[in-house]
Coordinates of C-alpha atoms in Angstrom, one line a residue:
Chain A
X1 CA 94.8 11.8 182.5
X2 CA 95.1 11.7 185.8
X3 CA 96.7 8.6 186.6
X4 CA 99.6 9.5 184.0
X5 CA 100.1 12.2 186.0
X6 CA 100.1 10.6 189.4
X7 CA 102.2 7.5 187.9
X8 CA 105.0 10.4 186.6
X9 CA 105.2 12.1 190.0
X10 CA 105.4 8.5 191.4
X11 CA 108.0 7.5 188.7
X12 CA 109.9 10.6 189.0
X13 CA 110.5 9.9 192.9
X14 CA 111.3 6.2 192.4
X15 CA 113.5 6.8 189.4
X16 CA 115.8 9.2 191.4
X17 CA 116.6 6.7 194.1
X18 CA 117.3 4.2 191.3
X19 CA 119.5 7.0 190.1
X20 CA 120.9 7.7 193.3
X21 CA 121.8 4.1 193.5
X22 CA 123.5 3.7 190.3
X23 CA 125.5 6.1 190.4
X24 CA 127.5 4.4 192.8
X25 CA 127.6 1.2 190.1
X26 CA 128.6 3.5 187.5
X27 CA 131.7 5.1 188.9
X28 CA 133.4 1.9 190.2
X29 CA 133.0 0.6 186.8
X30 CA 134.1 4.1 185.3
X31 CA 137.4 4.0 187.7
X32 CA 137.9 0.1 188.3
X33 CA 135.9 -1.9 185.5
X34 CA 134.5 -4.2 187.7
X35 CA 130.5 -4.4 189.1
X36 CA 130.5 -4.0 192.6
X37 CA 127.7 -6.3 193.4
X38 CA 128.0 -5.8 197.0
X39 CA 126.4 -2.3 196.2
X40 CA 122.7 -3.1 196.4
X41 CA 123.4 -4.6 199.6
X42 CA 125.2 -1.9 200.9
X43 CA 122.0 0.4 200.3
X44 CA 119.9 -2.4 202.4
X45 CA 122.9 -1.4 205.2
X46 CA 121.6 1.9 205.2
X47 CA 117.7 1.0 205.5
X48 CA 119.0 -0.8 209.3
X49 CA 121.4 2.2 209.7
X50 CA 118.7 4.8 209.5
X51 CA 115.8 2.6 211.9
X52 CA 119.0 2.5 213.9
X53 CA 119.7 6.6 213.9
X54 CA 116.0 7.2 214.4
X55 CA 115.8 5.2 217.3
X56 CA 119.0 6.7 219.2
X57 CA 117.7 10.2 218.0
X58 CA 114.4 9.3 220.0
X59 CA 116.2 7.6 222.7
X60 CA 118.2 11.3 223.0
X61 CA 114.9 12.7 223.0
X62 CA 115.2 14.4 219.5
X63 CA 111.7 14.8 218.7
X64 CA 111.4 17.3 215.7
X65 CA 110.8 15.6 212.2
X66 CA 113.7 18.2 210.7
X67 CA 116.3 17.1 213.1
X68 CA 115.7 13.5 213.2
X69 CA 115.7 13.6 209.5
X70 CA 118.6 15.3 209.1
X71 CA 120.3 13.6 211.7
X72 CA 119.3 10.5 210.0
X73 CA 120.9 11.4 207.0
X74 CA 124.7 12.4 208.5
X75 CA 124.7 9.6 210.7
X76 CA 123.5 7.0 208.0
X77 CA 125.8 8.4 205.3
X78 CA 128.9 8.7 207.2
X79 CA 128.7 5.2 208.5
X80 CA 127.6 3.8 204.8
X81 CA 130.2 5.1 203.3
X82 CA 133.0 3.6 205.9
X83 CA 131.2 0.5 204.7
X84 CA 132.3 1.3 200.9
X85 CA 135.6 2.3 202.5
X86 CA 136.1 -1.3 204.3
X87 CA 134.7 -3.1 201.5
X88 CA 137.0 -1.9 199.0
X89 CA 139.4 -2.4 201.3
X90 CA 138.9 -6.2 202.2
X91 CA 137.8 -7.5 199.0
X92 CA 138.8 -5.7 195.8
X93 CA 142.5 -3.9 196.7
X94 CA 143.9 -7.1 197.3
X95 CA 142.9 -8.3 194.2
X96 CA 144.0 -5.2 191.9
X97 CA 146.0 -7.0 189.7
X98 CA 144.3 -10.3 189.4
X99 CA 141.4 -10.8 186.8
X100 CA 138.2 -9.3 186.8
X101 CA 136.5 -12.6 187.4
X102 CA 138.5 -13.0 190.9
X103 CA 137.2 -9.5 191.7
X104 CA 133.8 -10.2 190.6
X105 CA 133.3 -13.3 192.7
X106 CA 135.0 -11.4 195.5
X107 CA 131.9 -8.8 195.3
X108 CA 129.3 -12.0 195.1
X109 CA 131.0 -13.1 198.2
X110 CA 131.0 -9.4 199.8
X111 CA 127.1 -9.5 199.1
X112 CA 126.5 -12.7 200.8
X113 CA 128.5 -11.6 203.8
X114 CA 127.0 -8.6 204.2
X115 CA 123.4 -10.1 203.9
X116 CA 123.8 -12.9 206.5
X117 CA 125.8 -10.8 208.6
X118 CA 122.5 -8.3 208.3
X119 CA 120.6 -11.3 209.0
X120 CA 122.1 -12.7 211.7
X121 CA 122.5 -9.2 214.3
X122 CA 119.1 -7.9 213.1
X123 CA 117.1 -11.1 212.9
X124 CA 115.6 -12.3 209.6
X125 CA 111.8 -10.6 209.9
X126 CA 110.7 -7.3 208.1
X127 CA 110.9 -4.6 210.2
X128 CA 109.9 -1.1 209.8
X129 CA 110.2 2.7 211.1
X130 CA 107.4 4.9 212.0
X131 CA 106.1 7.4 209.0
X132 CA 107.1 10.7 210.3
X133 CA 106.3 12.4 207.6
X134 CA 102.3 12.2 206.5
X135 CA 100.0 14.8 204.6
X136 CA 99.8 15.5 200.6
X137 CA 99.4 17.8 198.3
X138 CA 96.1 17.5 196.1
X139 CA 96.0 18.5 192.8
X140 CA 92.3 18.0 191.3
X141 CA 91.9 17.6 187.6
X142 CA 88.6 16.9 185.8
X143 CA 86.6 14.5 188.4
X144 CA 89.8 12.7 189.0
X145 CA 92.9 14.1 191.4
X146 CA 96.8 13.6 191.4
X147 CA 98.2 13.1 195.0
X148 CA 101.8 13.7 195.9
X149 CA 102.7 13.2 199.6
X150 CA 105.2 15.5 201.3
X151 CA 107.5 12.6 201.8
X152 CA 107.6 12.2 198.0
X153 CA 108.1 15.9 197.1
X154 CA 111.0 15.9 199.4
X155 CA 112.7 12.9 198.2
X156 CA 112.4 14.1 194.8
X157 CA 114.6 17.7 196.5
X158 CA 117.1 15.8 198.7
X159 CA 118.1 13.2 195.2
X160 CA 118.3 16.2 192.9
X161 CA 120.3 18.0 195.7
X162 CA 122.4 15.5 195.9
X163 CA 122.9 15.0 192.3
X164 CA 123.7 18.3 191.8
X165 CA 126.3 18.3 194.5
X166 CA 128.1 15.4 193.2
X167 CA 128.0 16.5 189.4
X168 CA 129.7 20.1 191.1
X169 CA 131.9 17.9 193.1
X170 CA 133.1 15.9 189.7
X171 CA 133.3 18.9 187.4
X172 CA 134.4 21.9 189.5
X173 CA 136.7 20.4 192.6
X174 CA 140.3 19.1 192.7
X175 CA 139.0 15.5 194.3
X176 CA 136.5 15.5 191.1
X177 CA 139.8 15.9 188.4
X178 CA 141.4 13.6 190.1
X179 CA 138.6 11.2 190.4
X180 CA 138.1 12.0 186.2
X181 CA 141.9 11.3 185.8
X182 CA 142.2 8.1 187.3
X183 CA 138.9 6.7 185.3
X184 CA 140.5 8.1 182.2
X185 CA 144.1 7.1 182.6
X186 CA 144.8 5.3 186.0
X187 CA 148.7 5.1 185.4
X188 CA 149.3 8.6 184.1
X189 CA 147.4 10.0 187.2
X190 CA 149.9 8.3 189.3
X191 CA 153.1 9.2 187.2
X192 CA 151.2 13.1 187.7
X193 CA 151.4 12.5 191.9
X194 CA 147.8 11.3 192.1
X195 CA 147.8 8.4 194.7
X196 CA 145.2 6.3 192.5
X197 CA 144.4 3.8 195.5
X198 CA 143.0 7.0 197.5
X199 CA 140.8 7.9 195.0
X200 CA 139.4 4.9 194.4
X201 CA 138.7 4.1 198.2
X202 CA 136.8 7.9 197.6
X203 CA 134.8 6.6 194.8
X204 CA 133.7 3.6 196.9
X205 CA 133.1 6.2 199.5
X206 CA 131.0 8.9 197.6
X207 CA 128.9 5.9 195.7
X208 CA 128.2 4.5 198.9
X209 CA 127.3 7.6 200.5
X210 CA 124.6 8.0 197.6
X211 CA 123.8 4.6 198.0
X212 CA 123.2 5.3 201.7
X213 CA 121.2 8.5 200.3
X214 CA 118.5 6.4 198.8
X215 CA 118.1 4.5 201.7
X216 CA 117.4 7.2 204.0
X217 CA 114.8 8.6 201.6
X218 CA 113.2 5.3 200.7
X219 CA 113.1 3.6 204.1
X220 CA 111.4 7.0 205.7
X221 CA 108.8 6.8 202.9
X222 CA 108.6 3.2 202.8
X223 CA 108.7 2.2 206.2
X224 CA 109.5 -1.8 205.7
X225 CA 112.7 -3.4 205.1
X226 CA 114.0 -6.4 205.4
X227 CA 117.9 -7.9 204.6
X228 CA 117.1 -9.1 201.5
X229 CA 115.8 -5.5 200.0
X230 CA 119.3 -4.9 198.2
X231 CA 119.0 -7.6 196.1
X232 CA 116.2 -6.6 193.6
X233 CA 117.2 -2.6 194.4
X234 CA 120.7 -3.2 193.4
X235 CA 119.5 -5.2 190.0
X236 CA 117.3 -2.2 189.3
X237 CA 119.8 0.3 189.9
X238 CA 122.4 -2.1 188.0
X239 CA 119.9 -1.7 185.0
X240 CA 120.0 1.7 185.3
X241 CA 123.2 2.2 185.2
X242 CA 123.7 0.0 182.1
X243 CA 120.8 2.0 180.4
X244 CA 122.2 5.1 180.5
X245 CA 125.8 4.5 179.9
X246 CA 128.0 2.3 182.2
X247 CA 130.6 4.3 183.7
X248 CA 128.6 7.3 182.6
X249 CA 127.4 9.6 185.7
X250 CA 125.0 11.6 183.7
X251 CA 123.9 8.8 181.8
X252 CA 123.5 6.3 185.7
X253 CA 121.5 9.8 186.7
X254 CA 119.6 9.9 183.6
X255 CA 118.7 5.7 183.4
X256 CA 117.6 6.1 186.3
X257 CA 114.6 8.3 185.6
X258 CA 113.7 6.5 182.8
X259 CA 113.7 2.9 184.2
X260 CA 111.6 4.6 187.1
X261 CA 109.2 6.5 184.6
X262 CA 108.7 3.7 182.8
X263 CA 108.1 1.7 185.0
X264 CA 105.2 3.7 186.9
X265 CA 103.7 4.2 184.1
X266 CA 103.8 0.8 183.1
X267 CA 102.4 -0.3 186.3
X268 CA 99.8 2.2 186.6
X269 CA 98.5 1.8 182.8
X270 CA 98.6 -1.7 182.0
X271 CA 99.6 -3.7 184.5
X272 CA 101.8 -3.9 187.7
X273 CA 102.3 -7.6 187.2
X274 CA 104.6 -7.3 184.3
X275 CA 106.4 -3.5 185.4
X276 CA 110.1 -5.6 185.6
X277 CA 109.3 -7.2 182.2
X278 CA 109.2 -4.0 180.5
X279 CA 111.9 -2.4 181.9
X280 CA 113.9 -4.9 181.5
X281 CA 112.2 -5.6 177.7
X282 CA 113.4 -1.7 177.5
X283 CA 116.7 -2.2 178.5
X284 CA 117.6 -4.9 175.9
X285 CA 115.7 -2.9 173.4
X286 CA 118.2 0.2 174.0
X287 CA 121.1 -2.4 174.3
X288 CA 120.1 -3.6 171.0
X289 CA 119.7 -0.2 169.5
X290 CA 122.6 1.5 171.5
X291 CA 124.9 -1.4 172.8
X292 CA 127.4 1.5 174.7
X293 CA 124.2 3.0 176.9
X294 CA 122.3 6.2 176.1
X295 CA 125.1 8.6 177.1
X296 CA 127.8 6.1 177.1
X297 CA 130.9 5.7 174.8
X298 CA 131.6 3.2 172.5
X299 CA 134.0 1.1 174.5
X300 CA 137.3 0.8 172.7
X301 CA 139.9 -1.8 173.8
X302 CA 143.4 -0.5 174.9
X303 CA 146.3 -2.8 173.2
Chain B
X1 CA 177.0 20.6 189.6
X2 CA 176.0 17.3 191.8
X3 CA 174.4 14.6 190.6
X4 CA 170.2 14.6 190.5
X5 CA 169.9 11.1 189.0
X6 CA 171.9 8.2 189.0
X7 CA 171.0 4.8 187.4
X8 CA 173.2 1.9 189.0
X9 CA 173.3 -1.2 187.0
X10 CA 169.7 -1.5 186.3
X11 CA 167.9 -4.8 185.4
X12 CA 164.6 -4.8 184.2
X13 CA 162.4 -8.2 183.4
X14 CA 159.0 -8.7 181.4
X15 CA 158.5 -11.8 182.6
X16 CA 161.1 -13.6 180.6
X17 CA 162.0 -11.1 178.7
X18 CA 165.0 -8.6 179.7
X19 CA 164.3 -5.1 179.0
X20 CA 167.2 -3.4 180.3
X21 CA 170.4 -4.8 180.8
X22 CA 172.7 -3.4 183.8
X23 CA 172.0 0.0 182.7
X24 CA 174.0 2.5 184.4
X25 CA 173.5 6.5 184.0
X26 CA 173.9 9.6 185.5
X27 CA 172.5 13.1 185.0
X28 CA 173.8 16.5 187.2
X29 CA 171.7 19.4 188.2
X30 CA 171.4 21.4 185.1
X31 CA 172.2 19.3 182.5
X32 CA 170.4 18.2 179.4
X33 CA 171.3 14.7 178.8
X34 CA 169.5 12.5 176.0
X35 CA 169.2 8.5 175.3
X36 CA 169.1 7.7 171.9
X37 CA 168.0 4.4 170.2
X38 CA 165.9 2.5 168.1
X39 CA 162.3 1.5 168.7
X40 CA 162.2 -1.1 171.3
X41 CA 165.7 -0.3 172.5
X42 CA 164.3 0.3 176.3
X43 CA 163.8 3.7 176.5
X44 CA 160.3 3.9 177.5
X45 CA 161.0 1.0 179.7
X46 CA 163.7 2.8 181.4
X47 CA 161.9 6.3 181.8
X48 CA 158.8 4.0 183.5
X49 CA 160.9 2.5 185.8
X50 CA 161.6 5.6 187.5
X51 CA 158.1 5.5 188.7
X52 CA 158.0 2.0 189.6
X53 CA 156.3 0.6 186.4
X54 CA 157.5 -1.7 185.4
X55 CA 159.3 -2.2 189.4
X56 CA 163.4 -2.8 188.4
X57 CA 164.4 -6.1 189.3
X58 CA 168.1 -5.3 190.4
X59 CA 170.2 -2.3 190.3
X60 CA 169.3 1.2 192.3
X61 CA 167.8 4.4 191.1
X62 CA 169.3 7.2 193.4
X63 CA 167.3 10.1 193.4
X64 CA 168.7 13.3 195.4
X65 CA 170.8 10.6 197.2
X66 CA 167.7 8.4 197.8
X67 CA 167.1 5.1 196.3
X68 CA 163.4 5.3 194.8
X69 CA 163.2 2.2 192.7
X70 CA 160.5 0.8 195.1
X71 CA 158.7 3.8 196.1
X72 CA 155.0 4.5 194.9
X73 CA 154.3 6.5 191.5
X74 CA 152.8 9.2 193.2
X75 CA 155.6 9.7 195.6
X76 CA 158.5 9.8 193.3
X77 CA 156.1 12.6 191.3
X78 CA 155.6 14.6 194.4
X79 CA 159.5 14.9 194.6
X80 CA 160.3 17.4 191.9
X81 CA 159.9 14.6 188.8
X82 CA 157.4 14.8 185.9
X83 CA 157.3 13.4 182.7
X84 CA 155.9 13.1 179.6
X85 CA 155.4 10.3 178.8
X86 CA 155.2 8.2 175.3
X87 CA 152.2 8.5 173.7
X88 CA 151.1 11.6 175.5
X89 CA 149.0 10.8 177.3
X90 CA 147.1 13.5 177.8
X91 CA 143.4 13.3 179.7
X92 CA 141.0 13.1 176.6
X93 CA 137.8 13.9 177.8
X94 CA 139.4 17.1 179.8
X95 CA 139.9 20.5 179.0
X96 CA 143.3 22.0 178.3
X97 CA 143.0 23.9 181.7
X98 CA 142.0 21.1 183.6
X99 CA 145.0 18.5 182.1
X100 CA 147.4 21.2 182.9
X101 CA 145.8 21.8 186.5
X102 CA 146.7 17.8 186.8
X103 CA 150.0 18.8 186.6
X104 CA 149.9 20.5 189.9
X105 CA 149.0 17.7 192.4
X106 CA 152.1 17.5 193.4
X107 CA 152.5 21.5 194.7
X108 CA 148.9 22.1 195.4
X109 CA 146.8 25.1 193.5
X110 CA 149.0 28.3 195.0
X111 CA 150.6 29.1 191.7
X112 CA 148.6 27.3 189.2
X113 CA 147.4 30.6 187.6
X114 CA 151.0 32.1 187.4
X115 CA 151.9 28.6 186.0
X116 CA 149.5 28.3 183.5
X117 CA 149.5 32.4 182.2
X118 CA 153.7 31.1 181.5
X119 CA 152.6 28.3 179.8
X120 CA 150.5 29.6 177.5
X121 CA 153.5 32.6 177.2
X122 CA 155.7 29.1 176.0
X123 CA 152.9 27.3 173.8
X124 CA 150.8 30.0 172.7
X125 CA 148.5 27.1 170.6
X126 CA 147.4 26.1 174.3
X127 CA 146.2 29.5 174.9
X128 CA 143.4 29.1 171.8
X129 CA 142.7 26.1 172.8
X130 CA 142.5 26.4 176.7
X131 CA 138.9 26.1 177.0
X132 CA 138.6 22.9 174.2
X133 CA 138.5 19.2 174.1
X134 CA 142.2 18.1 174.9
X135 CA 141.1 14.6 172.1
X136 CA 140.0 16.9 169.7
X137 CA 143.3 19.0 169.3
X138 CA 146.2 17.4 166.6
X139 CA 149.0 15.3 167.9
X140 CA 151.3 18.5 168.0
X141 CA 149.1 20.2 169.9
X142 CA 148.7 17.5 172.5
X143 CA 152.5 16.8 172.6
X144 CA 152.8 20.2 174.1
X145 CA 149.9 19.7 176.2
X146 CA 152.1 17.0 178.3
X147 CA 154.9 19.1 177.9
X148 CA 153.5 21.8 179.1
X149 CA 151.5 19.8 182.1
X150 CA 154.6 18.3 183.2
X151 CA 156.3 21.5 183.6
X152 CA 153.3 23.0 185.8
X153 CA 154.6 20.5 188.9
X154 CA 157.8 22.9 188.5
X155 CA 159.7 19.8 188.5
X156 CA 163.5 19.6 189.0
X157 CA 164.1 16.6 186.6
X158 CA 161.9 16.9 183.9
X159 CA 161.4 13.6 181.6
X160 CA 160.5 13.9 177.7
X161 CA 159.9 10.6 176.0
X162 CA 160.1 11.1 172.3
X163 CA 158.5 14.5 171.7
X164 CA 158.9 14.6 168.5
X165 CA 157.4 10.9 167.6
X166 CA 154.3 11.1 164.5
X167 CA 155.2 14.7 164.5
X168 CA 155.6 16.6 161.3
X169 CA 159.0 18.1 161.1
X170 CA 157.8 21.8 161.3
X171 CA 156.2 21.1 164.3
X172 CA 159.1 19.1 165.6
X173 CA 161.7 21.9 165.5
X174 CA 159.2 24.6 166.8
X175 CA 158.9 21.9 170.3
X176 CA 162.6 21.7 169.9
X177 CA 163.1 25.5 170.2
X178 CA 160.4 25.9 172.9
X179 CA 162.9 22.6 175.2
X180 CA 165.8 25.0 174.5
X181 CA 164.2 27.7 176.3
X182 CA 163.1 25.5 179.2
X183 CA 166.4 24.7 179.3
X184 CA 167.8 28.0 179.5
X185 CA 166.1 28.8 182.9
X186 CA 168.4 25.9 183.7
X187 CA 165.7 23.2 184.2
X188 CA 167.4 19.4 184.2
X189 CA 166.1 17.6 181.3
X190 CA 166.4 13.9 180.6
X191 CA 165.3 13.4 176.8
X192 CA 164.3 10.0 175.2
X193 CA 164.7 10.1 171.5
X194 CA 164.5 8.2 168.3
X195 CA 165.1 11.4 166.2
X196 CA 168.8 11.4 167.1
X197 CA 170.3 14.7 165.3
X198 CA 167.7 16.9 166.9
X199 CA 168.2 15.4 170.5
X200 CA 171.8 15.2 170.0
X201 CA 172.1 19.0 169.4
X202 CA 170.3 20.2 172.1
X203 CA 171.9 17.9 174.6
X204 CA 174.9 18.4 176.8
X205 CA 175.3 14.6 176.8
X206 CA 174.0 11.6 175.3
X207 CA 173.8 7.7 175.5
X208 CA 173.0 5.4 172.8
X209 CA 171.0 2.7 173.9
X210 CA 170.8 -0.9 171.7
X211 CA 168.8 -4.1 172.8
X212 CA 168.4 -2.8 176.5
X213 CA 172.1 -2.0 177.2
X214 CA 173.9 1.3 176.8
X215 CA 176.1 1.1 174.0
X216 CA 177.4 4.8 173.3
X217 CA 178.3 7.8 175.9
X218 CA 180.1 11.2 175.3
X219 CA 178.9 14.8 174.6
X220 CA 176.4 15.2 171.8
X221 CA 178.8 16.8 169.6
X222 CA 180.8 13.6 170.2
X223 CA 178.0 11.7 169.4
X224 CA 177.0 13.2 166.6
X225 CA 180.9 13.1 164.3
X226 CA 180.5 9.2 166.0
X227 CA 180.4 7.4 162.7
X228 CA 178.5 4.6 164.5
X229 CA 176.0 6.7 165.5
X230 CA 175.9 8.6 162.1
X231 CA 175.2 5.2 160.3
X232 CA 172.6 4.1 162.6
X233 CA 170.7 6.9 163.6
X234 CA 171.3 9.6 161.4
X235 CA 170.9 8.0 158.1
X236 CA 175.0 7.9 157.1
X237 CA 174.8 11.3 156.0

């Protein structure tokens, strides 16, 4: 009993940075149609981006776990997401009209760039950050007790938060219609005044800035990184999007949790070994069973 | 009355294919002026290429005495022209409220509620229906819907392509009654039509368009005794 419970707690906080993460996957393909596989590697940016703020915060002599968190956060979103910005910008707006295989080899090649460029300023070891956060909650059941560390309750808040500010930004704001009209009809948002190629650079922006999110979260709980960590992230959070709905954000939100869920408890009940194999033997089953994603539509080819 | 619009010999090419064929038009402040012609004739074609898609490939589009046949989309629609455009194309998975709030980009949010309480004064469907599905409304419904979201950029050309196409006739006259009013407040209409007799008796003027050239100009009482026109377009009656 409770090892479910620790390995859902566990699950829940791993499967909101997968969400986190594929969210970004999910709305270049909702507005673009292409997988930007230069994502994952853009989150492993933001794992060297935040050692990076931490240490000039301590250099500055910021000292207080809030602050350096926090500042963490704004300076390794806002420099993530001019990442996305440039990246679009380099490799996929020059090749707007050309086919979706130039574009996706164009992303291949942005993932390679950005990992040997990772590799060669940072050097090619792991490094790591200091745990500023330590101290659990305790929970005992029966003889047995279900531990959830501080870092892990407040990466749980900080995803949903930011979930939930996204989703508002989507549904409620003017940037959010105009995001939604470009994925639904890029050439009628541009005969309405919409300038379509701004809004995508803000897609690549906001999907980043999630991206860079995650990063924060897990490298502060994590410690460890190294500059091949996007790979395996971005194929999980890939997954995750595909689970719930390419081009779906609920459904990238949503795929998320499950792939992480399952996946825990997987690990934690039969055996950690073969956790991939069943999430991945769970994505084909729903592909089988639900070819469009959990929450996604059936696609339905334009003539 | 000066001239809004004025199409100077206009080429257009898909690939090998020529669309339009040195088409030359002009439409004054005010005016409701219609292009009629068959199905494939270049109409669509021609209202597109004000926005730059497909790009013209000789010939000028002056604009308010400005040539925009290269500008962007999104700048030719933040200068006073909307359209709606064949097919609709309305935003299915959006609201009603939130397509016609698309229609403001242009002029920002300041009098999107004033807008959108005279829209629903127009197109009083819209009104039951503000809070729905724009996909799940009938093909009347959403042909007003562009209408209607065109109109909310207060544009001073607006551009109807074929309003009335799949429509039942009922529902056609009604959105033919509802572009007389517009036109009343003196709003510049350029209207693209296969259904000839109603175009041709709202407009001021018309051209008949064949095979990508113009073929036909005069008033649209001229147009409409032309026994060319009669034969082709209105069924010889």
């Amino acid at each position: 009993m409770d090892i479910v419970l620790q390995q859902l707690v566990n699950g829940l906080t791993l499967g909101s940075v997968y969400g986190l993460i594929a969210i970004g996957y999910t709305m270049v393909y909702g507005i673009i149609g292409m997988i930007n596989f230069a994502h994952g590697d853009v989150y492993m940016v933001s794992a060297y981006l935040t050692a990076i703020s931490i240490a000039l915060l301590t250099f500055f002599g910021v000292e207080s776990f809030p602050f350096i968190i926090f500042g963490a956060l704004v300076f390794t979103i806002v420099i993530t997401g001019a990442y996305g910005w440039v990246i679009e910008r380099v490799a996929y707006r020059p090749l707007r009209n050309s086919s979706r295989l130039s574009v996706l080899i164009s992303a291949i090649g942005m993932s390679l760039i950005l990992q040997n460029y990772v590799q060669l300023s940072q050097g090619p070891n792991q490094q790591g950050v200091p745990t500023l956060i330590t101290g659990a909650f305790r929970f005992h059941i029966g003889d047995g007790y279900v531990q959830i560390t501080y870092m892990k309750v407040l990466i749980l808040l900080i995803a949903l938060a930011g979930m939930g500010i996204l989703t508002y930004i989507i549904q409620k704001t003017k940037l959010g219609r105009m995001c939604r009209a470009t994925q639904q009809d890029r050439k009628m948002a541009s005969i309405l005044g919409i300038d379509t190629d701004k809004v995508i650079s803000s897609v690549f922006v906001i999907g980043s800035a999630m991206a860079a999110l995650a990063g924060v979260l897990v490298t502060l709980d994590y410690g460890a990184f190294d500059f091949y960590i996007g790979f395996i992230m971005g194929i999980k959070a890939f997954t995750a999007a595909v689970l719930g709905g390419i081009g779906s954000l609920p459904g990238a939100m949503l795929g998320g949790l499950i792939l992480g869920l399952s996946e825990s408890l997987f690990a934690g009940l039969v055996s950690s070994d073969y956790k991939d194999v069943f999430s991945f033997s769970l994505l084909v089953l729903i592909l089988i069973i639900r070819p469009s994603g959990l929450l996604g539509k059936p696609a339905v080819e334009k003539v | 009355m000066s001239t809004l619009m004025e199409f100077k010999e206009v080429d257009v090419h898909y690939g090998p294919i020529q669309a339009l064929k040195k088409v030359s038009l002009s439409i004054d402040e005010g005016e409701i002026v219609t292009m009629i012609g068959a199905n494939g004739a270049g109409k669509s074609t021609l209202l597109m290429s004000i926005f730059g898609q497909p790009r013209i490939s000789s010939g000028e589009i002056i604009y308010r005495g400005e040539d925009i046949s290269q500008k962007s989309a999104h700048y030719v629609a933040s200068h006073g022209l909307a359209q709606s455009p064949e097919g609709r194309r309305i935003f299915p998975s959006m609201s009603v409220e939130e397509n016609l709030l698309m229609g403001t980009i242009p002029i920002g949010m300041k009098h999107a509620d004033e807008d959108m309480k005279h829209m629903f004064e127009l197109f009083p469907r819209l009104e039951e229906r503000r809070n729905q599905r724009a996909s799940t409304m009938s093909g009347g419904e959403q042909q007003m819907l562009a209408i209607a979201r065109a109109l909310m950029s207060r544009p001073k050309l607006l551009l109807l392509d074929e309003p009335s196409l799949g429509l039942a006739p009922i529902i056609v006259k009604q959105i033919f009654q509802i572009l007389k009013d517009v036109a009343s407040t003196g709003m510049t209409i350029f209207l693209v039509e296969q259904n000839a007799n109603h175009a041709l008796k709202l407009a001021d003027r018309g051209y008949v368009m064949v095979n990508g050239e113009i073929r036909l100009t005069g008033t649209g009482a001229e147009l409409l005794v032309n026994p060319e026109v009669r034969e082709a377009y209105l069924g010889g009656h």
